[in-house]
Coordinates of N, CA and C in Angstrom, one line a residue:
X1420 N 0.8 -1.2 0.0 CA 0.0 0.0 0.0 C 0.9 1.2 0.0
X1421 N 0.7 2.1 -0.9 CA 1.4 3.4 -1.0 C 0.6 4.4 -0.2
X1422 N 1.2 5.2 0.6 CA 0.6 6.1 1.5 C 1.2 7.5 1.4
X1423 N 0.3 8.5 1.4 CA 0.7 9.9 1.3 C 1.4 10.2 0.0
X1424 N 0.8 9.8 -1.1 CA 1.3 10.1 -2.4 C 2.2 9.1 -3.0
X1425 N 2.6 9.3 -4.2 CA 3.4 8.3 -4.9 C 4.9 8.6 -4.6
X1426 N 5.7 7.6 -4.9 CA 7.1 7.7 -4.6 C 7.9 7.6 -5.9
X1427 N 8.9 8.5 -6.0 CA 9.7 8.5 -7.2 C 10.8 7.4 -7.1
X1428 N 11.4 7.1 -8.2 CA 12.5 6.2 -8.2 C 13.6 6.7 -7.3
X1429 N 13.9 8.0 -7.3 CA 14.9 8.6 -6.4 C 14.5 8.3 -4.9
X1430 N 13.3 8.5 -4.6 CA 12.8 8.3 -3.2 C 13.1 6.8 -2.8
X1431 N 12.8 5.9 -3.7 CA 13.0 4.5 -3.4 C 14.5 4.1 -3.3
X1432 N 15.3 4.7 -4.1 CA 16.7 4.4 -4.0 C 17.3 4.9 -2.7
X1433 N 17.0 6.1 -2.3 CA 17.5 6.7 -1.1 C 17.0 6.0 0.1
X1434 N 15.7 5.6 0.0 CA 15.1 4.8 1.1 C 15.7 3.5 1.3
X1435 N 16.2 2.9 0.3 CA 17.0 1.6 0.4 C 18.4 1.8 0.9
X1436 N 19.0 2.9 0.5 CA 20.4 3.2 0.9 C 20.6 3.5 2.4
X1437 N 19.5 4.0 3.0 CA 19.7 4.4 4.4 C 19.8 3.1 5.3
X1438 N 19.3 2.0 4.8 CA 19.4 0.8 5.6 C 20.8 0.2 5.7
X1439 N 21.8 0.8 5.0 CA 23.2 0.4 5.2 C 23.6 0.6 6.6
X1440 N 23.1 1.7 7.2 CA 23.5 2.0 8.6 C 23.3 0.9 9.6
X1441 N 22.1 0.4 9.7 CA 21.9 -0.7 10.7 C 22.6 -2.0 10.3
X1442 N 22.8 -2.3 9.0 CA 23.5 -3.4 8.5 C 24.9 -3.4 9.0
X1443 N 25.5 -2.2 8.9 CA 26.9 -2.1 9.3 C 27.0 -2.1 10.9
X1444 N 26.0 -1.5 11.5 CA 26.0 -1.4 13.0 C 25.9 -2.8 13.6
X1445 N 25.3 -3.8 12.9 CA 25.0 -5.1 13.5 C 26.0 -6.1 13.1
X1446 N 27.0 -5.8 12.4 CA 28.0 -6.7 11.8 C 28.7 -7.5 13.0
X1447 N 29.0 -6.8 14.1 CA 29.7 -7.5 15.2 C 28.9 -8.7 15.8
X1448 N 27.6 -8.6 15.7 CA 26.8 -9.7 16.3 C 26.8 -10.9 15.3
X1449 N 27.2 -10.7 14.1 CA 27.3 -11.8 13.2 C 28.5 -12.6 13.2
X1450 N 29.5 -12.3 14.1 CA 30.8 -12.9 14.1 C 30.7 -14.4 14.3
X1451 N 29.7 -14.9 15.2 CA 29.5 -16.3 15.4 C 29.0 -17.0 14.2
X1452 N 28.0 -16.4 13.5 CA 27.5 -17.0 12.3 C 28.5 -17.0 11.2
X1453 N 29.3 -16.0 11.1 CA 30.4 -16.0 10.0 C 31.4 -17.1 10.3
X1454 N 31.7 -17.4 11.6 CA 32.7 -18.4 11.9 C 32.1 -19.8 11.6
X1455 N 30.7 -19.9 11.8 CA 30.1 -21.2 11.6 C 29.8 -21.5 10.2
X1456 N 29.4 -20.4 9.4 CA 29.1 -20.6 8.0 C 30.0 -19.6 7.2
X1457 N 31.2 -20.0 6.9 CA 32.2 -19.0 6.3 C 31.7 -18.3 5.0
X1458 N 30.9 -18.9 4.2 CA 30.4 -18.3 3.0 C 29.4 -17.2 3.3
X1459 N 28.8 -17.2 4.4 CA 27.8 -16.2 4.8 C 28.4 -14.8 4.8
X1460 N 29.7 -14.7 5.1 CA 30.3 -13.4 5.2 C 30.4 -12.6 3.9
X1461 N 30.1 -13.4 2.8 CA 30.1 -12.7 1.5 C 29.0 -11.7 1.3
X1462 N 27.9 -11.8 2.2 CA 26.8 -10.9 2.1 C 27.3 -9.5 2.4
X1463 N 28.4 -9.4 3.1 CA 28.9 -8.0 3.5 C 29.9 -7.5 2.4
X1464 N 30.2 -8.2 1.4 CA 31.2 -7.8 0.4 C 30.7 -6.5 -0.2
X1465 N 29.5 -6.3 -0.6 CA 29.1 -5.0 -1.2 C 29.1 -3.8 -0.2
X1466 N 29.1 -4.2 1.1 CA 29.0 -3.1 2.1 C 30.4 -2.7 2.6
X1467 N 31.5 -3.4 2.1 CA 32.8 -3.2 2.6 C 33.3 -1.7 2.5
X1468 N 33.0 -1.0 1.4 CA 33.4 0.4 1.3 C 32.7 1.2 2.4
X1469 N 31.5 1.0 2.7 CA 30.8 1.7 3.7 C 31.3 1.4 5.1
X1470 N 31.7 0.1 5.3 CA 32.2 -0.3 6.6 C 33.6 0.4 6.8
X1471 N 34.4 0.5 5.7 CA 35.7 1.2 5.9 C 35.5 2.7 6.2
X1472 N 34.6 3.4 5.6 CA 34.3 4.8 5.9 C 33.8 4.9 7.3
X1473 N 32.9 4.0 7.7 CA 32.3 4.0 9.0 C 33.4 3.8 10.1
X1474 N 34.3 2.9 9.8 CA 35.4 2.6 10.8 C 36.4 3.8 10.8
X1475 N 36.6 4.5 9.7 CA 37.5 5.7 9.7 C 36.8 6.8 10.5
X1476 N 35.5 7.0 10.3 CA 34.7 8.0 11.1 C 34.8 7.7 12.6
X1477 N 34.6 6.5 13.0 CA 34.7 6.2 14.4 C 36.1 6.4 14.9
X1478 N 37.1 6.1 14.1 CA 38.5 6.2 14.6 C 38.9 7.7 14.8
X1479 N 38.5 8.5 13.8 CA 38.9 10.0 13.8 C 38.0 10.8 14.7
X1480 N 36.8 10.3 15.1 CA 35.9 11.0 15.9 C 35.8 10.3 17.3
X1481 N 36.9 9.6 17.7 CA 37.0 9.0 19.0 C 35.9 8.1 19.4
X1482 N 35.4 7.3 18.5 CA 34.3 6.4 18.7 C 32.9 7.0 18.6
X1483 N 32.8 8.3 18.2 CA 31.5 8.9 18.1 C 31.0 9.0 16.6
X1484 N 31.6 8.3 15.7 CA 31.3 8.3 14.3 C 29.8 7.9 14.1
X1485 N 29.4 6.8 14.8 CA 28.1 6.3 14.6 C 27.1 7.3 15.1
X1486 N 27.4 8.0 16.2 CA 26.5 9.0 16.8 C 26.4 10.2 15.8
X1487 N 27.5 10.5 15.1 CA 27.4 11.6 14.2 C 26.5 11.2 13.0
X1488 N 26.7 10.0 12.5 CA 25.9 9.5 11.4 C 24.4 9.5 11.8
X1489 N 24.2 9.0 13.0 CA 22.8 9.0 13.5 C 22.2 10.4 13.5
X1490 N 22.9 11.4 14.1 CA 22.4 12.7 14.2 C 22.2 13.4 12.9
X1491 N 23.1 13.2 11.9 CA 23.0 13.8 10.6 C 21.7 13.2 9.9
X1492 N 21.6 11.9 10.0 CA 20.4 11.3 9.4 C 19.1 11.7 10.0
X1493 N 19.1 11.8 11.3 CA 17.9 12.3 12.1 C 17.6 13.7 11.8
X1494 N 18.5 14.6 11.9 CA 18.3 16.0 11.7 C 18.1 16.4 10.3
X1495 N 18.9 15.8 9.4 CA 18.8 16.3 8.0 C 17.7 15.6 7.2
X1496 N 17.3 14.4 7.6 CA 16.3 13.7 6.8 C 15.0 13.5 7.6
X1497 N 15.0 12.9 8.8 CA 13.8 12.7 9.5 C 13.0 14.0 9.9
X1498 N 13.8 14.9 10.4 CA 13.2 16.2 10.8 C 12.9 17.2 9.7
X1499 N 13.4 16.9 8.5 CA 13.2 17.8 7.4 C 11.9 17.6 6.7
X1500 N 10.9 18.4 7.0 CA 9.5 18.2 6.5 C 9.4 18.5 5.0
X1501 N 10.5 19.1 4.4 CA 10.5 19.3 2.9 C 10.7 18.0 2.1
X1502 N 11.2 17.0 2.8 CA 11.4 15.7 2.1 C 10.1 14.9 2.2
X1503 N 9.9 14.0 1.3 CA 8.7 13.1 1.2 C 8.7 12.2 2.5
X1504 N 7.5 11.9 2.9 CA 7.2 11.1 4.1 C 7.9 9.7 3.9
X1505 N 7.8 9.2 2.7 CA 8.4 7.8 2.5 C 9.8 7.7 2.9
X1506 N 10.6 8.7 2.5 CA 12.0 8.7 2.8 C 12.2 9.0 4.3
X1507 N 11.5 9.9 4.9 CA 11.6 10.2 6.3 C 11.3 9.0 7.1
X1508 N 10.2 8.3 6.8 CA 9.8 7.1 7.5 C 10.8 6.0 7.4
X1509 N 11.3 5.7 6.2 CA 12.3 4.7 6.1 C 13.6 5.0 6.8
X1510 N 14.0 6.3 6.8 CA 15.2 6.7 7.6 C 15.0 6.5 9.1
X1511 N 13.8 6.9 9.6 CA 13.5 6.7 11.0 C 13.5 5.2 11.4
X1512 N 12.9 4.4 10.5 CA 12.9 3.0 10.8 C 14.3 2.4 10.8
X1513 N 15.1 2.8 9.9 CA 16.5 2.3 9.9 C 17.3 2.8 11.1
X1514 N 17.0 4.0 11.6 CA 17.6 4.5 12.8 C 17.1 3.7 14.0
X1515 N 15.9 3.3 14.0 CA 15.3 2.4 15.1 C 16.0 1.1 15.1
X1516 N 16.3 0.5 14.0 CA 17.0 -0.8 13.9 C 18.4 -0.6 14.4
X1517 N 19.0 0.5 14.1 CA 20.4 0.8 14.5 C 20.4 1.0 16.0
X1518 N 19.4 1.7 16.6 CA 19.3 1.9 18.0 C 19.2 0.6 18.7
X1519 N 18.3 -0.3 18.2 CA 18.2 -1.6 18.8 C 19.5 -2.4 18.8
X1520 N 20.3 -2.4 17.7 CA 21.6 -3.1 17.7 C 22.5 -2.4 18.7
X1521 N 22.5 -1.1 18.8 CA 23.4 -0.4 19.7 C 23.1 -0.7 21.1
X1522 N 21.8 -0.7 21.5 CA 21.3 -0.9 22.8 C 21.7 -2.4 23.3
X1523 N 21.5 -3.3 22.4 CA 21.9 -4.7 22.7 C 23.4 -4.8 23.0
X1524 N 24.1 -4.1 22.1 CA 25.6 -4.1 22.3 C 26.0 -3.5 23.6
X1525 N 25.3 -2.3 24.0 CA 25.6 -1.6 25.2 C 25.2 -2.4 26.4
X1526 N 24.1 -3.0 26.4 CA 23.6 -3.8 27.6 C 24.5 -5.1 27.8
X1527 N 24.8 -5.8 26.7 CA 25.7 -6.9 26.8 C 27.1 -6.6 27.2
X1528 N 27.5 -5.4 26.8 CA 28.9 -4.9 27.2 C 28.9 -4.5 28.6
X1529 N 27.8 -3.9 29.1 CA 27.8 -3.5 30.5 C 27.7 -4.7 31.4
X1530 N 27.0 -5.7 31.0 CA 26.9 -6.9 31.8 C 28.2 -7.8 31.7
X1531 N 29.1 -7.3 30.8 CA 30.3 -8.1 30.7 C 30.2 -9.4 29.9
X1532 N 29.0 -9.5 29.3 CA 28.8 -10.8 28.6 C 29.4 -10.8 27.2
X1533 N 29.4 -9.7 26.5 CA 29.9 -9.7 25.1 C 30.6 -8.4 24.9
X1534 N 31.7 -8.5 24.3 CA 32.5 -7.3 23.9 C 32.7 -7.4 22.4
X1535 N 31.9 -6.5 21.7 CA 32.0 -6.5 20.2 C 32.9 -5.4 19.8
X1536 N 33.9 -5.7 19.0 CA 34.7 -4.6 18.4 C 33.9 -3.6 17.6
X1537 N 34.3 -2.3 17.6 CA 33.5 -1.3 16.9 C 33.2 -1.7 15.5
X1538 N 34.1 -2.2 14.8 CA 33.9 -2.7 13.4 C 34.8 -3.9 13.2
X1539 N 34.2 -5.0 12.9 CA 35.1 -6.2 12.5 C 34.8 -6.5 11.1
X1540 N 35.8 -7.1 10.5 CA 35.6 -7.5 9.1 C 35.0 -8.8 9.1
X1541 N 33.9 -9.0 8.5 CA 33.2 -10.3 8.4 C 34.0 -11.3 7.6
X1542 N 35.0 -10.8 6.9 CA 35.8 -11.7 6.1 C 37.0 -12.2 6.8
X1543 N 37.3 -11.7 8.0 CA 38.5 -12.2 8.8 C 38.0 -13.3 9.7
X1544 N 38.9 -14.3 9.9 CA 38.5 -15.4 10.7 C 38.5 -15.0 12.2
X1545 N 37.6 -15.6 12.9 CA 37.4 -15.4 14.4 C 37.8 -16.6 15.1
X1546 N 38.8 -16.5 16.0 CA 39.2 -17.8 16.7 C 38.5 -18.0 18.0
X1547 N 38.0 -17.0 18.6 CA 37.4 -17.2 20.0 C 36.0 -17.7 20.0
X1548 N 35.5 -18.1 18.8 CA 34.1 -18.5 18.7 C 33.8 -19.8 19.4
X1549 N 34.8 -20.7 19.3 CA 34.6 -22.1 19.8 C 34.5 -22.0 21.4
X1550 N 35.1 -21.0 22.0 CA 35.1 -21.0 23.5 C 33.9 -20.2 24.0
X1551 N 33.1 -19.7 23.2 CA 31.9 -18.9 23.7 C 30.8 -19.8 24.1
X1552 N 30.1 -19.4 25.2 CA 29.0 -20.2 25.7 C 27.9 -20.2 24.7
X1553 N 27.1 -21.3 24.7 CA 26.1 -21.5 23.7 C 25.0 -20.4 23.8
X1554 N 24.5 -20.0 25.0 CA 23.5 -19.0 25.1 C 24.0 -17.6 24.5
X1555 N 25.2 -17.3 24.6 CA 25.8 -16.1 24.1 C 25.8 -16.1 22.5
X1556 N 26.2 -17.3 22.0 CA 26.2 -17.5 20.6 C 24.7 -17.4 20.0
X1557 N 23.8 -18.0 20.7 CA 22.4 -17.9 20.2 C 21.9 -16.5 20.3
X1558 N 22.1 -15.8 21.4 CA 21.6 -14.4 21.6 C 22.2 -13.5 20.5
X1559 N 23.5 -13.7 20.3 CA 24.2 -12.9 19.2 C 23.6 -13.1 17.9
X1560 N 23.4 -14.4 17.6 CA 22.8 -14.8 16.3 C 21.4 -14.2 16.1
X1561 N 20.6 -14.3 17.1 CA 19.2 -13.8 17.1 C 19.2 -12.3 16.8
X1562 N 20.1 -11.6 17.5 CA 20.1 -10.1 17.3 C 20.5 -9.8 15.9
X1563 N 21.6 -10.5 15.4 CA 22.1 -10.3 14.1 C 21.0 -10.5 13.0
X1564 N 20.3 -11.7 13.2 CA 19.3 -12.1 12.2 C 18.1 -11.2 12.3
X1565 N 17.7 -10.8 13.5 CA 16.5 -9.9 13.6 C 16.8 -8.6 12.9
X1566 N 17.9 -8.0 13.1 CA 18.2 -6.7 12.4 C 18.4 -6.9 10.9
X1567 N 19.1 -8.0 10.5 CA 19.2 -8.2 9.1 C 17.9 -8.5 8.4
X1568 N 17.0 -9.3 9.1 CA 15.7 -9.6 8.5 C 14.9 -8.3 8.3
X1569 N 14.9 -7.5 9.4 CA 14.1 -6.2 9.3 C 14.7 -5.3 8.3
X1570 N 16.0 -5.2 8.2 CA 16.6 -4.3 7.2 C 16.3 -4.8 5.7
X1571 N 16.5 -6.1 5.5 CA 16.3 -6.6 4.2 C 14.9 -6.6 3.7
X1572 N 14.0 -6.9 4.7 CA 12.5 -6.8 4.4 C 12.2 -5.3 4.0
X1573 N 12.7 -4.4 4.8 CA 12.4 -3.0 4.6 C 13.0 -2.5 3.3
X1574 N 14.2 -3.0 2.9 CA 14.8 -2.6 1.6 C 13.9 -3.1 0.5
X1575 N 13.5 -4.3 0.5 CA 12.6 -4.9 -0.5 C 11.3 -4.1 -0.6
X1576 N 10.7 -3.8 0.5 CA 9.5 -3.0 0.5 C 9.7 -1.6 -0.1
X1577 N 10.8 -1.0 0.3 CA 11.1 0.4 -0.1 C 11.4 0.4 -1.6
X1578 N 12.1 -0.6 -2.1 CA 12.3 -0.7 -3.6 C 11.0 -0.9 -4.3
X1579 N 10.0 -1.5 -3.7 CA 8.7 -1.7 -4.4 C 7.9 -0.4 -4.2
X1580 N 8.3 0.5 -3.4 CA 7.6 1.7 -3.1 C 6.5 1.6 -2.1
X1581 N 6.7 0.6 -1.2 CA 5.7 0.3 -0.2 C 6.3 0.5 1.2
X1582 N 5.4 0.8 2.1 CA 5.9 1.0 3.5 C 6.0 -0.4 4.2
X1583 N 7.1 -0.6 4.8 CA 7.3 -1.9 5.5 C 6.7 -1.8 6.9
X1584 N 6.1 -2.8 7.4 CA 5.5 -2.9 8.7 C 6.3 -3.8 9.6
X1585 N 7.1 -3.3 10.4 CA 7.9 -4.0 11.4 C 7.2 -3.8 12.8
X1586 N 6.8 -4.8 13.5 CA 6.1 -4.6 14.8 C 6.9 -3.6 15.7
X1587 N 6.3 -2.8 16.3 CA 6.8 -1.8 17.3 C 7.7 -0.7 16.6
X1588 N 8.6 -1.1 15.7 CA 9.5 -0.2 15.1 C 8.7 0.7 14.1
X1589 N 7.8 0.2 13.3 CA 7.1 1.0 12.4 C 6.2 2.0 13.1
X1590 N 5.6 1.5 14.2 CA 4.7 2.4 15.0 C 5.5 3.6 15.5
X1591 N 6.6 3.3 16.0 CA 7.5 4.4 16.5 C 8.0 5.3 15.4
X1592 N 8.2 4.8 14.3 CA 8.7 5.5 13.1 C 7.6 6.4 12.6
X1593 N 6.3 5.9 12.5 CA 5.2 6.7 12.2 C 5.0 7.9 13.1
X1594 N 5.2 7.6 14.4 CA 5.0 8.7 15.4 C 6.0 9.8 15.3
X1595 N 7.2 9.4 14.9 CA 8.3 10.4 14.7 C 8.2 11.2 13.4
X1596 N 7.5 10.7 12.4 CA 7.5 11.4 11.1 C 6.1 11.9 10.7
X1597 N 5.2 12.1 11.6 CA 3.9 12.6 11.2 C 4.0 14.0 10.6

């Protein structure tokens, strides 16, 4: 269902591109899956240039690169009422997915359960996977797959010009972009 007018090809492309942010943000949670299924890391090959820029931003901004990207996307796109609602909604939804990934990382880090490097290369081998407890591996995999599934579903829907409906996340996104 298309809502609030039609969407141009440009709107659809930009709405798809914003989902790179949560995909890069959640890469650390995929380390166990990448070690268990080595070919799976190839899904990140197209995102490698974005991951490198993201890592450089974090390095030069003392770890605040992701916060800067978040604020720029929020202030320049979500809060800009001159842009179409479709782009603003998809940007807010991608930011909600990234917030979810960040909060999971922060909570697990505070509890001392999981320490995820700011950016890991999914193509590099991980040796400490075999010593990780099973509940940690499962939790990490679930977080990774949840964000990936939400982002990929939203990308497909945005490419079709449709609004994606993710439980709780879409409702919050609608509330922020009215």
